[in-house]
C-alpha positions as MATLAB code, in Angstrom:
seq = 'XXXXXXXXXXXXXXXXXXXXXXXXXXXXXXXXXXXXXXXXXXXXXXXXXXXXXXXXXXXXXXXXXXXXXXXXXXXXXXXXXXXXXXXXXXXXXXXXXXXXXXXXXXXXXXXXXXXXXXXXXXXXXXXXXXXXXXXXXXXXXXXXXXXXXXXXXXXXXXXXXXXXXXXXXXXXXXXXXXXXXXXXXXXXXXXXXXX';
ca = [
       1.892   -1.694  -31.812;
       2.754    1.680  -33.953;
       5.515    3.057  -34.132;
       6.466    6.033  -32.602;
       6.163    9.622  -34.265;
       9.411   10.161  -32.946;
      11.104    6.297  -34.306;
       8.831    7.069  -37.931;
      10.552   10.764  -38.002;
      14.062    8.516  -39.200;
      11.883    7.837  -42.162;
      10.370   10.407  -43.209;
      10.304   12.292  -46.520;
       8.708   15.729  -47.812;
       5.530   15.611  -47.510;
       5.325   12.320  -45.402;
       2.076   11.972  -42.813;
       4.027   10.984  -39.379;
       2.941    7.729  -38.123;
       1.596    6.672  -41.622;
       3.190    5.332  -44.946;
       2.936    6.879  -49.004;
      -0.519    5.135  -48.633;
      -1.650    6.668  -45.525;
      -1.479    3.344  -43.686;
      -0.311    2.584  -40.094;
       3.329    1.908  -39.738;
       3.768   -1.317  -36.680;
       6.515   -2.256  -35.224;
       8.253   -6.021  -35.896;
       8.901   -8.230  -33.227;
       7.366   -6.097  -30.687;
       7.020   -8.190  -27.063;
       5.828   -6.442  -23.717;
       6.483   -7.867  -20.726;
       4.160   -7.203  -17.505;
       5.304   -8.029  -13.813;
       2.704   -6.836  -11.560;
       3.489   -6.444   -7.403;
       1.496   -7.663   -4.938;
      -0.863   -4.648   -3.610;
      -0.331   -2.823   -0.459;
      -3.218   -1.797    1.817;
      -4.043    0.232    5.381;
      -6.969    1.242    6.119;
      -8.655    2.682    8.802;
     -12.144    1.309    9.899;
     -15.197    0.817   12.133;
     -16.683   -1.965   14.582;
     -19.783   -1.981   15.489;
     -21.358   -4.838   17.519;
     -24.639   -6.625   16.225;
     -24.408   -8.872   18.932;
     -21.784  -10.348   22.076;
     -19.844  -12.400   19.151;
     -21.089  -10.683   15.939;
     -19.873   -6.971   14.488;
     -20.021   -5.474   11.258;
     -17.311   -3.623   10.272;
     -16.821   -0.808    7.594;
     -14.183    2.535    6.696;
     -11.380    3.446    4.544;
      -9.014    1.313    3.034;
      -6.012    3.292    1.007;
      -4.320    0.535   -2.176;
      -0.797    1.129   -3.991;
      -0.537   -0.937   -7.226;
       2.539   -1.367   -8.928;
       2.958   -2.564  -12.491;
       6.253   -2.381  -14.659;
       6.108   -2.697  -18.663;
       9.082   -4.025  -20.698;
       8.726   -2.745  -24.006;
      11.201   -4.900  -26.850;
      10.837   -3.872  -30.579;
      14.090   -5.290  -32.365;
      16.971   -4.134  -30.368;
      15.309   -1.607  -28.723;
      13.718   -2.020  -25.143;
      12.180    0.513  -22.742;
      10.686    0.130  -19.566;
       7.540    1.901  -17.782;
       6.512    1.934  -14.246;
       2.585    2.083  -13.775;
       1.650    3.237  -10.039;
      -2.343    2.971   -9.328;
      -4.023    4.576   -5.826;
      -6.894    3.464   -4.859;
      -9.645    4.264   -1.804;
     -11.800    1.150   -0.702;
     -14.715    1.130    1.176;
     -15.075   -1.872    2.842;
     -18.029   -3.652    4.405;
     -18.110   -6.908    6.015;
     -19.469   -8.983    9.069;
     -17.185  -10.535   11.340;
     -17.635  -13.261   14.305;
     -15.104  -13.837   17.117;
     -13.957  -16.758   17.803;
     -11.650  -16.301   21.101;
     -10.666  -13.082   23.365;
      -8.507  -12.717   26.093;
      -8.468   -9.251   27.195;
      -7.060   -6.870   24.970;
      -6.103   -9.692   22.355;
      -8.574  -11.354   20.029;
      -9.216  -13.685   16.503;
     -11.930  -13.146   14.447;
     -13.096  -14.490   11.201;
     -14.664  -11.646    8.489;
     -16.622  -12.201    5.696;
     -17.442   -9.132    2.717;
     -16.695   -7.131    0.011;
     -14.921   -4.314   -0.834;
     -15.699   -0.715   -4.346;
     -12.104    0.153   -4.763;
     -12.004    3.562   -6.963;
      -8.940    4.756   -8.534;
      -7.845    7.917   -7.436;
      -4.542    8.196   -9.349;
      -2.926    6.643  -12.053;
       0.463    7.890  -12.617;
       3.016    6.419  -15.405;
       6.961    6.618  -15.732;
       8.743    6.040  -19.344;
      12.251    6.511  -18.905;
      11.941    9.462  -16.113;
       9.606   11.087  -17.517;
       6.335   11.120  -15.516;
       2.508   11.495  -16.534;
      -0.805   11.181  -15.254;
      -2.572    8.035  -17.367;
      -6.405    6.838  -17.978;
      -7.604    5.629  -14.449;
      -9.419    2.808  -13.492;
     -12.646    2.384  -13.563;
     -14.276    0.788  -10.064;
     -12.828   -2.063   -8.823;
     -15.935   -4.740   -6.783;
     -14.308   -7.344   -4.794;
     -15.415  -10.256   -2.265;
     -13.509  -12.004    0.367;
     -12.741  -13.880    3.711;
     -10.084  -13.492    5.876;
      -8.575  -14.480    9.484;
      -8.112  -11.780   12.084;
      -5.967  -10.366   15.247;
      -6.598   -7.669   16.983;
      -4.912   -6.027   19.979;
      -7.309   -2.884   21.514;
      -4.189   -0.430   22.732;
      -7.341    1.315   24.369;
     -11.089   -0.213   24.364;
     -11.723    1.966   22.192;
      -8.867    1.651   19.280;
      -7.251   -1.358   18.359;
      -4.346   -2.796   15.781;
      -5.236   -5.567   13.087;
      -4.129   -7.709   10.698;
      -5.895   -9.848    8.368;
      -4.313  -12.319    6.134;
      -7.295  -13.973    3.818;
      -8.077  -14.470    0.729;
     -10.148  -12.079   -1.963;
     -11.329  -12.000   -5.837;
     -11.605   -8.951   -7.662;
     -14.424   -9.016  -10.272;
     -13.248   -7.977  -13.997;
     -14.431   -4.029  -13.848;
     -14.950   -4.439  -17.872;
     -11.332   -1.251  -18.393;
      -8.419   -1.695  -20.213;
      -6.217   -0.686  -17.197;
      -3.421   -3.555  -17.003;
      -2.988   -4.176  -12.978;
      -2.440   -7.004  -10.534;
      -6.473   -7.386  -10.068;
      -6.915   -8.660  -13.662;
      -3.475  -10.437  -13.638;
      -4.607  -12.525   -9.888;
      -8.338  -11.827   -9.863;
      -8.269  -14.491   -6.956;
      -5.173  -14.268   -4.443;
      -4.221  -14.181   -1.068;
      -3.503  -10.873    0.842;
      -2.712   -9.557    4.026;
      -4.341   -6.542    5.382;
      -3.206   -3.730    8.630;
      -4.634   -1.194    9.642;
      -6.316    0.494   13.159;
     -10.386   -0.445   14.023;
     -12.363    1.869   16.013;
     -14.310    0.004   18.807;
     -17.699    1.680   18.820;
     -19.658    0.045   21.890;
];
């Protein structure tokens, strides 16, 4: 890690290239640790059923994903903390087969994948806020158990706790996907009923 322009500026003399020594090398800090806690993703989406057959659908839409990451910076005695926030859209598609209905109410098991592209990175140093490298596209594969309850035939509420892996996207964008390429997750969002 290199020090600062800013940290270097304490040592500077006449003449004296910031962020390098006499020589014109680097200047790193000692004892520099970072410390990463990533939080578990949030997702709603909005999407499509349409049926293949009586028990078999495939389903696809728009799924909307906050990330949040925070960075503990220690160099010495100093320590500073950042706040990484990454937005991403989804488009999901997968197949799903019911396994019991009663009326409005009904359990499903999905199967599918998911191209998650980052719309937004923003990061936070000490207050100060700025717009970062985003991510490149994120490919992901999973299974899941569903409810749904149609408010109307035509529009119902789910959720969808499962499990998914998130394939390494080859960036250098710290985030909860590298961190727990393979977790479990729990999706909500409203499905349109198209019949």
């Amino acid at each position: 890690v290199l020090m600062s322009p800013e940290m270097l500026d304490n040592y500077n003399y006449e003449g004296h290239v910031a962020g390098a020594t006499r020589s014109g090398s680097p200047v790193y800090l000692s004892s520099h640790e970072e410390i990463h806690e990533y939080r578990q993703p949030i997702s709603y989406g909005i999407t499509a059923n349409i049926p293949i057959s009586s028990a078999l659908s495939l389903s696809s839409g728009v799924v909307y994903t906050r990330l949040s990451s925070d960075f503990t910076s220690i160099a010495n005695s100093l320590v500073y903390q950042k706040q990484q926030t990454l937005h991403y859209i989804g488009i999901p598609l997968s197949v799903q087969y019911r396994v019991w209905q009663w009326r409005g109410l009904g359990i499903y098991a999905t199967a599918g994948g998911q191209a998650d592209f980052n719309v937004k990175s923003r990061l936070e140093t000490e207050g100060l806020q700025m717009d970062t490298e985003k991510d490149r596209p994120q490919w992901s594969v999973g299974g899941a158990l569903g409810v749904q309850y149609n408010i109307i035939p035509q529009i119902g509420i789910y959720a969808e706790p499962g499990v998914r892996h998130y394939f390494d996207n080859g960036s250098s964008v710290k985030n909860f996907f590298k961190d727990k390429p393979t977790n479990f997750n729990l999706q909500v969002g409203l499905r349109l009923n198209l019949h």
